[in-house]
């Protein structure tokens, strides 16, 4: 299992953080396999793992917990499992899909403190929101290539 630890806002690598590998689906540290410190590219790698199910956990300073659970490993199969972390006090939702379906829409709604109503931001073809004014929520297209 290898990958990179990245900042959800700008996709920059998170350097010098500890990534923990655990046995099992839940991400609990009860059955820890090992830990690695991310390199200058945010990279980490766990090699020669027996077949089984694993979970990754990172908690870099200034960020919330980053988890990837239920990683199934077969003998001799490499898995790239990047972790994307949001800063404390921020939430980021990342949608990833293949060729089917070709198009998905994203909608975010919640309470609007300024008028006791609700806000609604949506993408594509709609109000994407803003991070400068209420509701301080914005949907963006972000293409990341590795």
mmCIF file with all atom_site columns, C-alpha atoms in Angstrom:
data_model
loop_
_atom_site.group_PDB
_atom_site.id
_atom_site.type_symbol
_atom_site.label_atom_id
_atom_site.label_alt_id
_atom_site.label_comp_id
_atom_site.label_asym_id
_atom_site.label_entity_id
_atom_site.label_seq_id
_atom_site.pdbx_PDB_ins_code
_atom_site.Cartn_x
_atom_site.Cartn_y
_atom_site.Cartn_z
_atom_site.occupancy
_atom_site.B_iso_or_equiv
_atom_site.pdbx_formal_charge
_atom_site.auth_seq_id
_atom_site.auth_comp_id
_atom_site.auth_asym_id
_atom_site.auth_atom_id
_atom_site.pdbx_PDB_model_num
ATOM 1   C CA . UNK A 1 1   ? 0.000   0.000   0.000   1.00 0.00 ? 1   UNK A CA 1
ATOM 2   C CA . UNK A 1 2   ? 1.494   3.301   -1.051  1.00 0.00 ? 2   UNK A CA 1
ATOM 3   C CA . UNK A 1 3   ? 0.221   6.778   -1.650  1.00 0.00 ? 3   UNK A CA 1
ATOM 4   C CA . UNK A 1 4   ? 0.526   10.435  -0.808  1.00 0.00 ? 4   UNK A CA 1
ATOM 5   C CA . UNK A 1 5   ? -0.889  12.544  1.999   1.00 0.00 ? 5   UNK A CA 1
ATOM 6   C CA . UNK A 1 6   ? -2.318  15.791  0.582   1.00 0.00 ? 6   UNK A CA 1
ATOM 7   C CA . UNK A 1 7   ? -4.017  18.994  1.674   1.00 0.00 ? 7   UNK A CA 1
ATOM 8   C CA . UNK A 1 8   ? -7.644  18.864  0.467   1.00 0.00 ? 8   UNK A CA 1
ATOM 9   C CA . UNK A 1 9   ? -7.735  22.589  -0.296  1.00 0.00 ? 9   UNK A CA 1
ATOM 10  C CA . UNK A 1 10  ? -4.750  22.950  -2.617  1.00 0.00 ? 10  UNK A CA 1
ATOM 11  C CA . UNK A 1 11  ? -3.551  19.352  -3.204  1.00 0.00 ? 11  UNK A CA 1
ATOM 12  C CA . UNK A 1 12  ? -0.119  20.227  -1.738  1.00 0.00 ? 12  UNK A CA 1
ATOM 13  C CA . UNK A 1 13  ? 1.773   17.380  -0.086  1.00 0.00 ? 13  UNK A CA 1
ATOM 14  C CA . UNK A 1 14  ? 1.727   17.146  3.701   1.00 0.00 ? 14  UNK A CA 1
ATOM 15  C CA . UNK A 1 15  ? 5.349   16.514  4.661   1.00 0.00 ? 15  UNK A CA 1
ATOM 16  C CA . UNK A 1 16  ? 6.639   14.892  7.859   1.00 0.00 ? 16  UNK A CA 1
ATOM 17  C CA . UNK A 1 17  ? 3.292   13.468  9.010   1.00 0.00 ? 17  UNK A CA 1
ATOM 18  C CA . UNK A 1 18  ? 2.814   9.992   10.449  1.00 0.00 ? 18  UNK A CA 1
ATOM 19  C CA . UNK A 1 19  ? 0.668   7.515   8.512   1.00 0.00 ? 19  UNK A CA 1
ATOM 20  C CA . UNK A 1 20  ? -0.412  4.409   10.457  1.00 0.00 ? 20  UNK A CA 1
ATOM 21  C CA . UNK A 1 21  ? -1.385  1.111   8.824   1.00 0.00 ? 21  UNK A CA 1
ATOM 22  C CA . UNK A 1 22  ? -3.783  -1.138  10.766  1.00 0.00 ? 22  UNK A CA 1
ATOM 23  C CA . UNK A 1 23  ? -5.218  -4.579  10.087  1.00 0.00 ? 23  UNK A CA 1
ATOM 24  C CA . UNK A 1 24  ? -8.977  -4.669  9.597   1.00 0.00 ? 24  UNK A CA 1
ATOM 25  C CA . UNK A 1 25  ? -11.683 -2.493  8.112   1.00 0.00 ? 25  UNK A CA 1
ATOM 26  C CA . UNK A 1 26  ? -12.358 0.025   10.864  1.00 0.00 ? 26  UNK A CA 1
ATOM 27  C CA . UNK A 1 27  ? -9.127  1.955   11.060  1.00 0.00 ? 27  UNK A CA 1
ATOM 28  C CA . UNK A 1 28  ? -8.770  1.177   14.773  1.00 0.00 ? 28  UNK A CA 1
ATOM 29  C CA . UNK A 1 29  ? -5.198  1.198   16.032  1.00 0.00 ? 29  UNK A CA 1
ATOM 30  C CA . UNK A 1 30  ? -5.784  -2.015  18.009  1.00 0.00 ? 30  UNK A CA 1
ATOM 31  C CA . UNK A 1 31  ? -3.900  -4.107  15.442  1.00 0.00 ? 31  UNK A CA 1
ATOM 32  C CA . UNK A 1 32  ? -1.221  -1.750  14.128  1.00 0.00 ? 32  UNK A CA 1
ATOM 33  C CA . UNK A 1 33  ? 0.987   -3.139  11.355  1.00 0.00 ? 33  UNK A CA 1
ATOM 34  C CA . UNK A 1 34  ? 3.354   -0.195  11.118  1.00 0.00 ? 34  UNK A CA 1
ATOM 35  C CA . UNK A 1 35  ? 3.783   3.519   10.631  1.00 0.00 ? 35  UNK A CA 1
ATOM 36  C CA . UNK A 1 36  ? 5.662   5.723   8.177   1.00 0.00 ? 36  UNK A CA 1
ATOM 37  C CA . UNK A 1 37  ? 6.608   9.393   8.033   1.00 0.00 ? 37  UNK A CA 1
ATOM 38  C CA . UNK A 1 38  ? 5.641   11.130  4.798   1.00 0.00 ? 38  UNK A CA 1
ATOM 39  C CA . UNK A 1 39  ? 8.494   12.257  2.542   1.00 0.00 ? 39  UNK A CA 1
ATOM 40  C CA . UNK A 1 40  ? 9.020   15.582  0.717   1.00 0.00 ? 40  UNK A CA 1
ATOM 41  C CA . UNK A 1 41  ? 6.229   14.653  -1.721  1.00 0.00 ? 41  UNK A CA 1
ATOM 42  C CA . UNK A 1 42  ? 3.833   13.540  1.033   1.00 0.00 ? 42  UNK A CA 1
ATOM 43  C CA . UNK A 1 43  ? 4.573   9.947   0.008   1.00 0.00 ? 43  UNK A CA 1
ATOM 44  C CA . UNK A 1 44  ? 4.408   6.819   2.136   1.00 0.00 ? 44  UNK A CA 1
ATOM 45  C CA . UNK A 1 45  ? 4.719   3.096   1.437   1.00 0.00 ? 45  UNK A CA 1
ATOM 46  C CA . UNK A 1 46  ? 4.053   -0.191  3.239   1.00 0.00 ? 46  UNK A CA 1
ATOM 47  C CA . UNK A 1 47  ? 5.526   -3.206  1.425   1.00 0.00 ? 47  UNK A CA 1
ATOM 48  C CA . UNK A 1 48  ? 5.430   -7.010  1.588   1.00 0.00 ? 48  UNK A CA 1
ATOM 49  C CA . UNK A 1 49  ? 1.991   -7.116  3.186   1.00 0.00 ? 49  UNK A CA 1
ATOM 50  C CA . UNK A 1 50  ? 0.191   -10.453 3.459   1.00 0.00 ? 50  UNK A CA 1
ATOM 51  C CA . UNK A 1 51  ? -3.246  -10.723 1.874   1.00 0.00 ? 51  UNK A CA 1
ATOM 52  C CA . UNK A 1 52  ? -5.946  -9.183  4.027   1.00 0.00 ? 52  UNK A CA 1
ATOM 53  C CA . UNK A 1 53  ? -7.911  -6.049  4.790   1.00 0.00 ? 53  UNK A CA 1
ATOM 54  C CA . UNK A 1 54  ? -6.165  -2.906  6.022   1.00 0.00 ? 54  UNK A CA 1
ATOM 55  C CA . UNK A 1 55  ? -6.897  0.687   7.021   1.00 0.00 ? 55  UNK A CA 1
ATOM 56  C CA . UNK A 1 56  ? -4.809  3.859   6.937   1.00 0.00 ? 56  UNK A CA 1
ATOM 57  C CA . UNK A 1 57  ? -4.917  6.703   9.460   1.00 0.00 ? 57  UNK A CA 1
ATOM 58  C CA . UNK A 1 58  ? -3.092  10.027  9.525   1.00 0.00 ? 58  UNK A CA 1
ATOM 59  C CA . UNK A 1 59  ? -3.585  12.986  11.845  1.00 0.00 ? 59  UNK A CA 1
ATOM 60  C CA . UNK A 1 60  ? -1.179  15.699  10.682  1.00 0.00 ? 60  UNK A CA 1
ATOM 61  C CA . UNK A 1 61  ? -0.802  18.825  12.826  1.00 0.00 ? 61  UNK A CA 1
ATOM 62  C CA . UNK A 1 62  ? -3.487  21.408  11.974  1.00 0.00 ? 62  UNK A CA 1
ATOM 63  C CA . UNK A 1 63  ? -5.649  18.862  10.128  1.00 0.00 ? 63  UNK A CA 1
ATOM 64  C CA . UNK A 1 64  ? -8.443  16.516  11.149  1.00 0.00 ? 64  UNK A CA 1
ATOM 65  C CA . UNK A 1 65  ? -8.126  12.736  11.043  1.00 0.00 ? 65  UNK A CA 1
ATOM 66  C CA . UNK A 1 66  ? -7.620  11.321  7.545   1.00 0.00 ? 66  UNK A CA 1
ATOM 67  C CA . UNK A 1 67  ? -8.743  7.736   7.075   1.00 0.00 ? 67  UNK A CA 1
ATOM 68  C CA . UNK A 1 68  ? -8.946  5.170   4.325   1.00 0.00 ? 68  UNK A CA 1
ATOM 69  C CA . UNK A 1 69  ? -10.706 2.005   5.461   1.00 0.00 ? 69  UNK A CA 1
ATOM 70  C CA . UNK A 1 70  ? -11.372 -1.470  4.078   1.00 0.00 ? 70  UNK A CA 1
ATOM 71  C CA . UNK A 1 71  ? -8.404  -1.691  1.694   1.00 0.00 ? 71  UNK A CA 1
ATOM 72  C CA . UNK A 1 72  ? -8.412  -5.241  0.329   1.00 0.00 ? 72  UNK A CA 1
ATOM 73  C CA . UNK A 1 73  ? -4.958  -6.605  -0.517  1.00 0.00 ? 73  UNK A CA 1
ATOM 74  C CA . UNK A 1 74  ? -4.269  -9.801  -2.436  1.00 0.00 ? 74  UNK A CA 1
ATOM 75  C CA . UNK A 1 75  ? -0.814  -11.381 -2.565  1.00 0.00 ? 75  UNK A CA 1
ATOM 76  C CA . UNK A 1 76  ? 1.460   -9.513  -4.958  1.00 0.00 ? 76  UNK A CA 1
ATOM 77  C CA . UNK A 1 77  ? -1.028  -6.705  -5.677  1.00 0.00 ? 77  UNK A CA 1
ATOM 78  C CA . UNK A 1 78  ? 0.034   -3.084  -5.136  1.00 0.00 ? 78  UNK A CA 1
ATOM 79  C CA . UNK A 1 79  ? -2.587  -0.539  -4.092  1.00 0.00 ? 79  UNK A CA 1
ATOM 80  C CA . UNK A 1 80  ? -2.238  3.224   -4.403  1.00 0.00 ? 80  UNK A CA 1
ATOM 81  C CA . UNK A 1 81  ? -4.275  4.796   -1.614  1.00 0.00 ? 81  UNK A CA 1
ATOM 82  C CA . UNK A 1 82  ? -3.866  8.557   -1.341  1.00 0.00 ? 82  UNK A CA 1
ATOM 83  C CA . UNK A 1 83  ? -5.138  10.350  1.758   1.00 0.00 ? 83  UNK A CA 1
ATOM 84  C CA . UNK A 1 84  ? -6.623  13.840  1.518   1.00 0.00 ? 84  UNK A CA 1
ATOM 85  C CA . UNK A 1 85  ? -6.908  15.868  4.731   1.00 0.00 ? 85  UNK A CA 1
ATOM 86  C CA . UNK A 1 86  ? -8.986  18.934  5.565   1.00 0.00 ? 86  UNK A CA 1
ATOM 87  C CA . UNK A 1 87  ? -7.761  21.610  7.945   1.00 0.00 ? 87  UNK A CA 1
ATOM 88  C CA . UNK A 1 88  ? -9.437  21.692  11.350  1.00 0.00 ? 88  UNK A CA 1
ATOM 89  C CA . UNK A 1 89  ? -12.692 23.650  11.016  1.00 0.00 ? 89  UNK A CA 1
ATOM 90  C CA . UNK A 1 90  ? -13.043 22.903  7.304   1.00 0.00 ? 90  UNK A CA 1
ATOM 91  C CA . UNK A 1 91  ? -14.965 20.198  5.508   1.00 0.00 ? 91  UNK A CA 1
ATOM 92  C CA . UNK A 1 92  ? -14.172 19.031  2.017   1.00 0.00 ? 92  UNK A CA 1
ATOM 93  C CA . UNK A 1 93  ? -16.133 16.461  0.042   1.00 0.00 ? 93  UNK A CA 1
ATOM 94  C CA . UNK A 1 94  ? -14.354 14.858  -2.911  1.00 0.00 ? 94  UNK A CA 1
ATOM 95  C CA . UNK A 1 95  ? -16.310 12.877  -5.507  1.00 0.00 ? 95  UNK A CA 1
ATOM 96  C CA . UNK A 1 96  ? -14.451 10.481  -7.751  1.00 0.00 ? 96  UNK A CA 1
ATOM 97  C CA . UNK A 1 97  ? -16.010 8.353   -10.467 1.00 0.00 ? 97  UNK A CA 1
ATOM 98  C CA . UNK A 1 98  ? -15.100 6.455   -13.600 1.00 0.00 ? 98  UNK A CA 1
ATOM 99  C CA . UNK A 1 99  ? -16.482 6.580   -17.122 1.00 0.00 ? 99  UNK A CA 1
ATOM 100 C CA . UNK A 1 100 ? -19.974 5.468   -16.075 1.00 0.00 ? 100 UNK A CA 1
ATOM 101 C CA . UNK A 1 101 ? -21.864 7.635   -15.376 1.00 0.00 ? 101 UNK A CA 1
ATOM 102 C CA . UNK A 1 102 ? -20.095 10.339  -17.382 1.00 0.00 ? 102 UNK A CA 1
ATOM 103 C CA . UNK A 1 103 ? -21.667 13.214  -15.453 1.00 0.00 ? 103 UNK A CA 1
ATOM 104 C CA . UNK A 1 104 ? -22.695 13.789  -11.872 1.00 0.00 ? 104 UNK A CA 1
ATOM 105 C CA . UNK A 1 105 ? -24.033 16.903  -10.169 1.00 0.00 ? 105 UNK A CA 1
ATOM 106 C CA . UNK A 1 106 ? -23.097 18.119  -6.689  1.00 0.00 ? 106 UNK A CA 1
ATOM 107 C CA . UNK A 1 107 ? -25.521 19.916  -4.358  1.00 0.00 ? 107 UNK A CA 1
ATOM 108 C CA . UNK A 1 108 ? -24.813 21.336  -0.921  1.00 0.00 ? 108 UNK A CA 1
ATOM 109 C CA . UNK A 1 109 ? -27.553 22.750  1.274   1.00 0.00 ? 109 UNK A CA 1
ATOM 110 C CA . UNK A 1 110 ? -27.773 23.813  4.887   1.00 0.00 ? 110 UNK A CA 1
ATOM 111 C CA . UNK A 1 111 ? -29.125 26.374  7.330   1.00 0.00 ? 111 UNK A CA 1
ATOM 112 C CA . UNK A 1 112 ? -28.661 30.023  6.396   1.00 0.00 ? 112 UNK A CA 1
ATOM 113 C CA . UNK A 1 113 ? -27.992 31.928  9.603   1.00 0.00 ? 113 UNK A CA 1
ATOM 114 C CA . UNK A 1 114 ? -28.652 35.333  8.000   1.00 0.00 ? 114 UNK A CA 1
ATOM 115 C CA . UNK A 1 115 ? -32.352 34.764  7.267   1.00 0.00 ? 115 UNK A CA 1
ATOM 116 C CA . UNK A 1 116 ? -33.339 31.510  9.042   1.00 0.00 ? 116 UNK A CA 1
ATOM 117 C CA . UNK A 1 117 ? -33.779 29.901  5.607   1.00 0.00 ? 117 UNK A CA 1
ATOM 118 C CA . UNK A 1 118 ? -31.507 27.486  3.775   1.00 0.00 ? 118 UNK A CA 1
ATOM 119 C CA . UNK A 1 119 ? -28.648 27.999  1.357   1.00 0.00 ? 119 UNK A CA 1
ATOM 120 C CA . UNK A 1 120 ? -28.203 25.898  -1.776  1.00 0.00 ? 120 UNK A CA 1
ATOM 121 C CA . UNK A 1 121 ? -25.044 25.766  -3.859  1.00 0.00 ? 121 UNK A CA 1
ATOM 122 C CA . UNK A 1 122 ? -24.744 23.362  -6.755  1.00 0.00 ? 122 UNK A CA 1
ATOM 123 C CA . UNK A 1 123 ? -22.484 22.431  -9.641  1.00 0.00 ? 123 UNK A CA 1
ATOM 124 C CA . UNK A 1 124 ? -22.481 22.411  -12.627 1.00 0.00 ? 124 UNK A CA 1
ATOM 125 C CA . UNK A 1 125 ? -24.861 25.013  -14.114 1.00 0.00 ? 125 UNK A CA 1
ATOM 126 C CA . UNK A 1 126 ? -25.760 26.731  -10.890 1.00 0.00 ? 126 UNK A CA 1
ATOM 127 C CA . UNK A 1 127 ? -24.684 28.936  -8.045  1.00 0.00 ? 127 UNK A CA 1
ATOM 128 C CA . UNK A 1 128 ? -21.329 27.499  -6.942  1.00 0.00 ? 128 UNK A CA 1
ATOM 129 C CA . UNK A 1 129 ? -21.277 29.607  -3.779  1.00 0.00 ? 129 UNK A CA 1
ATOM 130 C CA . UNK A 1 130 ? -18.459 31.669  -2.305  1.00 0.00 ? 130 UNK A CA 1
ATOM 131 C CA . UNK A 1 131 ? -15.812 31.401  0.383   1.00 0.00 ? 131 UNK A CA 1
ATOM 132 C CA . UNK A 1 132 ? -15.828 35.195  0.889   1.00 0.00 ? 132 UNK A CA 1
ATOM 133 C CA . UNK A 1 133 ? -19.515 35.746  1.784   1.00 0.00 ? 133 UNK A CA 1
ATOM 134 C CA . UNK A 1 134 ? -22.307 33.662  3.323   1.00 0.00 ? 134 UNK A CA 1
ATOM 135 C CA . UNK A 1 135 ? -22.814 30.734  3.168   1.00 0.00 ? 135 UNK A CA 1
ATOM 136 C CA . UNK A 1 136 ? -18.977 30.451  3.060   1.00 0.00 ? 136 UNK A CA 1
ATOM 137 C CA . UNK A 1 137 ? -19.312 27.270  0.993   1.00 0.00 ? 137 UNK A CA 1
ATOM 138 C CA . UNK A 1 138 ? -18.109 26.785  -2.551  1.00 0.00 ? 138 UNK A CA 1
ATOM 139 C CA . UNK A 1 139 ? -18.208 23.902  -5.014  1.00 0.00 ? 139 UNK A CA 1
ATOM 140 C CA . UNK A 1 140 ? -15.311 23.741  -7.450  1.00 0.00 ? 140 UNK A CA 1
ATOM 141 C CA . UNK A 1 141 ? -14.104 21.413  -10.147 1.00 0.00 ? 141 UNK A CA 1
ATOM 142 C CA . UNK A 1 142 ? -10.687 20.143  -9.188  1.00 0.00 ? 142 UNK A CA 1
ATOM 143 C CA . UNK A 1 143 ? -8.826  17.816  -11.501 1.00 0.00 ? 143 UNK A CA 1
ATOM 144 C CA . UNK A 1 144 ? -5.867  16.104  -9.857  1.00 0.00 ? 144 UNK A CA 1
ATOM 145 C CA . UNK A 1 145 ? -3.492  13.955  -11.831 1.00 0.00 ? 145 UNK A CA 1
ATOM 146 C CA . UNK A 1 146 ? -0.821  11.742  -10.368 1.00 0.00 ? 146 UNK A CA 1
#
